[in-house]
Coordinates of C-alpha atoms and ligand atoms in Angstrom, one line a residue:
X1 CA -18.5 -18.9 -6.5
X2 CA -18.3 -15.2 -7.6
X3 CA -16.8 -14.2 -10.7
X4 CA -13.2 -13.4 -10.6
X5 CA -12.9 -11.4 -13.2
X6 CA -12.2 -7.2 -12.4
X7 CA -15.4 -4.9 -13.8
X8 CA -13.5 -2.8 -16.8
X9 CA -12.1 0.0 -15.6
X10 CA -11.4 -0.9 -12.2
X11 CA -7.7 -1.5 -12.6
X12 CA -5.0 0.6 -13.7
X13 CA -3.4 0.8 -17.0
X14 CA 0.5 -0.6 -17.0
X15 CA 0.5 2.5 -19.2
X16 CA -0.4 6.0 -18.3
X17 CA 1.0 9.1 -20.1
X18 CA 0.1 11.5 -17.3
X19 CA 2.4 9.0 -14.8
X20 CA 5.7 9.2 -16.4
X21 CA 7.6 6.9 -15.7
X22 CA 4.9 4.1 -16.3
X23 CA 6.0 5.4 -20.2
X24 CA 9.4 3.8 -19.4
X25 CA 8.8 0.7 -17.7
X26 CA 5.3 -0.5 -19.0
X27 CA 5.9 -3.5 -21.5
X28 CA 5.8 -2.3 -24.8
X29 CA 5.4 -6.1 -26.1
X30 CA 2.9 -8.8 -25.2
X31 CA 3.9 -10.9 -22.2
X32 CA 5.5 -14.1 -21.9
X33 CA 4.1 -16.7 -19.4
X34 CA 7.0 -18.2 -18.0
X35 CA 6.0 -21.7 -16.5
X36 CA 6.8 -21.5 -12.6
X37 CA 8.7 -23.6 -11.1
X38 CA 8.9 -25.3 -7.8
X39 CA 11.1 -23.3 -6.2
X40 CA 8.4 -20.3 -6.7
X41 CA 6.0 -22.1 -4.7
X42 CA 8.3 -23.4 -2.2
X43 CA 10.7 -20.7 -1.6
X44 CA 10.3 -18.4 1.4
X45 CA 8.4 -15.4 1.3
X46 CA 9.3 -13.6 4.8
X47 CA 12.6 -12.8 4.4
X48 CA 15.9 -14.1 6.5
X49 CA 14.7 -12.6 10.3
X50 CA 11.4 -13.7 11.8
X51 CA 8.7 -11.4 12.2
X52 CA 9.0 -9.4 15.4
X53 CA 6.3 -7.5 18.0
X54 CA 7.7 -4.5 16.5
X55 CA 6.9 -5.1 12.8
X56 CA 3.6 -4.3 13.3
X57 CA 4.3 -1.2 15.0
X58 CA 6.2 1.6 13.0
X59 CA 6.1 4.1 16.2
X60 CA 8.6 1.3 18.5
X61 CA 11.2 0.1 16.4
X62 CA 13.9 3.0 17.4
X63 CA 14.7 4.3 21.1
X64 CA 12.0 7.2 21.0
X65 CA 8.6 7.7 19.3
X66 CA 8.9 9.2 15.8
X67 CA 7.3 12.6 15.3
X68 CA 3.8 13.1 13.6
X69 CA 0.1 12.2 14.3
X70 CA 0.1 8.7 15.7
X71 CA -2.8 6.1 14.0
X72 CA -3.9 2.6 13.8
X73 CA -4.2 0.9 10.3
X74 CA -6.4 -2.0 10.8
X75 CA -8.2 -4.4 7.9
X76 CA -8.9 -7.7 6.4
X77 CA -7.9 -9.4 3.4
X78 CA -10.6 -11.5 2.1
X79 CA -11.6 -12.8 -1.9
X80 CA -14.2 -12.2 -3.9
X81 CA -16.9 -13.6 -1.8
X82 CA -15.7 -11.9 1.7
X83 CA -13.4 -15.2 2.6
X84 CA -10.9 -14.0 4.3
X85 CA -6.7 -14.6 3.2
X86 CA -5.0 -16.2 6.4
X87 CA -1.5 -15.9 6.8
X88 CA -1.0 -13.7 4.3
X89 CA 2.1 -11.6 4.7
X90 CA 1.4 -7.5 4.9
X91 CA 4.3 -5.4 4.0
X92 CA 4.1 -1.8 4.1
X93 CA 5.9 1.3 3.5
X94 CA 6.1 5.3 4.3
X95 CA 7.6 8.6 4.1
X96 CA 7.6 10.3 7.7
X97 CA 4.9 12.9 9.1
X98 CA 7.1 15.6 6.7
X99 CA 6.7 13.7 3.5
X100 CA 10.4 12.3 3.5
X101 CA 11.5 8.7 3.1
X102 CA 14.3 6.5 4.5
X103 CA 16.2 6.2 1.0
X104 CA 19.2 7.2 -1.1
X105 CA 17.0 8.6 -3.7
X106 CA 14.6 11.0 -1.8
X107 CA 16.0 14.4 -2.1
X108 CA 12.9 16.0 -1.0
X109 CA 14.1 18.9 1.3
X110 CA 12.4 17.6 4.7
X111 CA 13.5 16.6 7.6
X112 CA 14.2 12.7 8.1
X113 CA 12.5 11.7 11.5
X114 CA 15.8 9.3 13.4
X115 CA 12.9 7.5 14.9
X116 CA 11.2 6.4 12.0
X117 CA 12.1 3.9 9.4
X118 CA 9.0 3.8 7.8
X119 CA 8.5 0.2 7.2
X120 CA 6.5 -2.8 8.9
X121 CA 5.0 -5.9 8.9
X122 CA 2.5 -8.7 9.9
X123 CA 0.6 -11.5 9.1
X124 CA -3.2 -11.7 8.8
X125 CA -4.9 -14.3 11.5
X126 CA -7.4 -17.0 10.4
X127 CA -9.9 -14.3 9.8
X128 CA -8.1 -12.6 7.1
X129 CA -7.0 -9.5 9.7
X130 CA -4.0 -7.3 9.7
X131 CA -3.0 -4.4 12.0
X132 CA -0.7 -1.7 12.2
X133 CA 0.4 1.6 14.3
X134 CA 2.3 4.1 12.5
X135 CA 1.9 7.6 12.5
X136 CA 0.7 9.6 9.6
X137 CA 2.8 9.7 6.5
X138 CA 2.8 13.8 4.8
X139 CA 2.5 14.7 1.6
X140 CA 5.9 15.0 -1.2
X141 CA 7.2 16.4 -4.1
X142 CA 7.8 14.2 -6.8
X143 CA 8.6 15.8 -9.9
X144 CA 6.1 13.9 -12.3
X145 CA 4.8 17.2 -13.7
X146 CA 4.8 20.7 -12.6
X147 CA 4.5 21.3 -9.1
X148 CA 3.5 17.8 -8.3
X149 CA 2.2 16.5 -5.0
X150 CA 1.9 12.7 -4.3
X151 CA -1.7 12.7 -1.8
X152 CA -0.5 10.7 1.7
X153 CA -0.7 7.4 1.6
X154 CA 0.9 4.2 3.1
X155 CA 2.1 1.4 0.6
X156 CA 1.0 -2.2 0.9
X157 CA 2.3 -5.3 -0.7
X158 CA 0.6 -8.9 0.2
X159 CA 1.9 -12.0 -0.1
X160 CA -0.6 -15.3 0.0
X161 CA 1.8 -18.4 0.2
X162 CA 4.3 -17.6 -2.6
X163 CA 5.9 -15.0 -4.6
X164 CA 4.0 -15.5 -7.3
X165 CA 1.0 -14.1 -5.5
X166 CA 2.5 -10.8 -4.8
X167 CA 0.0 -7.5 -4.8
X168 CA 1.0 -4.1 -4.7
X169 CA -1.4 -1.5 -3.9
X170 CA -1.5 2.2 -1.9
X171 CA -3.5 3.6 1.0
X172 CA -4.6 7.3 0.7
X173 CA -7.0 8.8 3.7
X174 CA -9.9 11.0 3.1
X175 CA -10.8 13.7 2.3
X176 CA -7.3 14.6 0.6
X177 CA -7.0 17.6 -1.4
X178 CA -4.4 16.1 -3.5
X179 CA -6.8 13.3 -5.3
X180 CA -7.9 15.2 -8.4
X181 CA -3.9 16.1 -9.4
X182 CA -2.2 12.9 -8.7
X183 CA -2.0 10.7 -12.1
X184 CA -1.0 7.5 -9.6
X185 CA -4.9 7.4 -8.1
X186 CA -6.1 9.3 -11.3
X187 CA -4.8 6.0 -13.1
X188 CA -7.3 3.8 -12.1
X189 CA -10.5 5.0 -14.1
X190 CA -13.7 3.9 -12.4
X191 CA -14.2 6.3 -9.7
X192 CA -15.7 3.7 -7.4
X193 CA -12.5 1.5 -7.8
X194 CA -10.7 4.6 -6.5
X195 CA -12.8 4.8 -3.4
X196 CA -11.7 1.8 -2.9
X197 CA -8.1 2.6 -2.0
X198 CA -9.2 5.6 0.2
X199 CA -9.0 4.0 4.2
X200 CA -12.5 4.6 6.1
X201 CA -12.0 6.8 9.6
X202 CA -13.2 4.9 12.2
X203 CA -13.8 6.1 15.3
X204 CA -14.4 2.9 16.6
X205 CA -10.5 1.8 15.4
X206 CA -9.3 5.4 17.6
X207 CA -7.5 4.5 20.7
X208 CA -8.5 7.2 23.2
X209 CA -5.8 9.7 24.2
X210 CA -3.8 7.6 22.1
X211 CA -4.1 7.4 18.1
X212 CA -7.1 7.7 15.4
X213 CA -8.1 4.7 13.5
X214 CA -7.9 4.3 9.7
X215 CA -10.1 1.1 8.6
X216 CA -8.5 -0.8 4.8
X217 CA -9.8 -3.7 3.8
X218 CA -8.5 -5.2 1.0
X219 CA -10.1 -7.8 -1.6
X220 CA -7.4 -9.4 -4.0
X221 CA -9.8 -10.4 -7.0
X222 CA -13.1 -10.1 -8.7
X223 CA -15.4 -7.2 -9.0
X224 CA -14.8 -5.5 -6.1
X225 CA -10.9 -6.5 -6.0
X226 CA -8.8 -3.0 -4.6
X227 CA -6.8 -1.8 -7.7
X228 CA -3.0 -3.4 -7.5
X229 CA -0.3 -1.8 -9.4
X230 CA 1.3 -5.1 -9.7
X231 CA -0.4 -8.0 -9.9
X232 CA 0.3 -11.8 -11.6
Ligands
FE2_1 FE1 5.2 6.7 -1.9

């Protein structure tokens, strides 16, 4: 077996001055293992509906097709030695092609899309793969610093077969001239670990006259684990 532990540098402080708000919430003491109980491996993790044929695909779940350039997300989840994570559930999130999210608490001045949610969801078959169709999230203002940008990016939270193995982590897509001045990817300090949240366009993933195709794999430990912002 590989070793499980992350290579130094490859995960991102709790606490980073450039990212604000990580000042406020980081723990300022050490932890305190709580013991789990068995409700926290027993208890559900999919919430009250079943998943539906729309989860998957963020561009279906209204009457008409939201605006914005129209892609395929499509991965595996796998270990440390390329195993891959079976029915893991895949959450994800979004802002619309204008950089604006579904929520009470985005004030951003952009248009929201009546055709978009921006969420979706699956579960990864025996061989540790997901897929999603979405369209492609824009850029937003976030007020972290002056003039600040957040890079495009989709989030992702994974669920094995309880809560308490809950990931959090962000897609970004190349080539993005935002990298260099967001603290969020800036956070994580090897720049190889960084690559590592930056999807792969894959022509092969493109649907012809139809969508490009984004590849993000994702590996949940060891030296090559994908840097979570959460992680137990
Ligand atoms: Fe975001």
């Amino acid at each position: 077996m590989s070793d499980r532990r992350n290579l130094a540098g490859s995960q991102p402080s709790l606490q980073y001055s450039p990212y604000r708000s990580t000042e406020h919430r980081a723990p300022s003491r050490p932890m305190i293992r709580i013991p789990g109980t068995l409700s926290d491996l027993c208890a559900p993790v999919y919430g009250w509906w079943p998943i539906g044929e729309a989860d998957c695909d963020l561009t279906r779940q209204h009457d008409d097709e939201p605006h914005g350039q129209r892609i395929v997300v499509d991965g595996r989840i796998v270990d440390e030695d390329g195993r891959p994570v079976a029915g893991a559930l895949v959450e994800v999130w979004q802002a619309n092609a204008a950089g604006r999210y579904r929520h009470a608490n985005d004030a951003h001045p952009a248009p929201l899309d009546p055709n978009f949610t921006g969420a979706g969801r699956t579960v990864t078959d025996a061989d540790g793969h997901y897929r999603f169709t979405t369209i492609k999230p824009g850029a937003y203002p976030w007020k972290n610093h002056e003039n600040a940008w957040r890079p495009a990016h989709i989030h992702f939270s994974i669920f094995g077969s309880n809560f308490q193995t809950r990931l959090v982590t962000q897609m970004y897509f190349p080539g993005d001239p935002l990298f260099p001045y967001d603290p969020i990817l800036q956070s994580v300090p090897d720049e190889r670990a960084r690559r590592r949240l930056i999807a792969r366009f894959d022509l092969a993933l493109t649907s012809p006259e139809w969508a490009l195709g984004y590849a993000f794999d994702i590996v949940v430990r060891g030296p090559d684990a994908t840097p979570f912002e959460q992680r137990r």
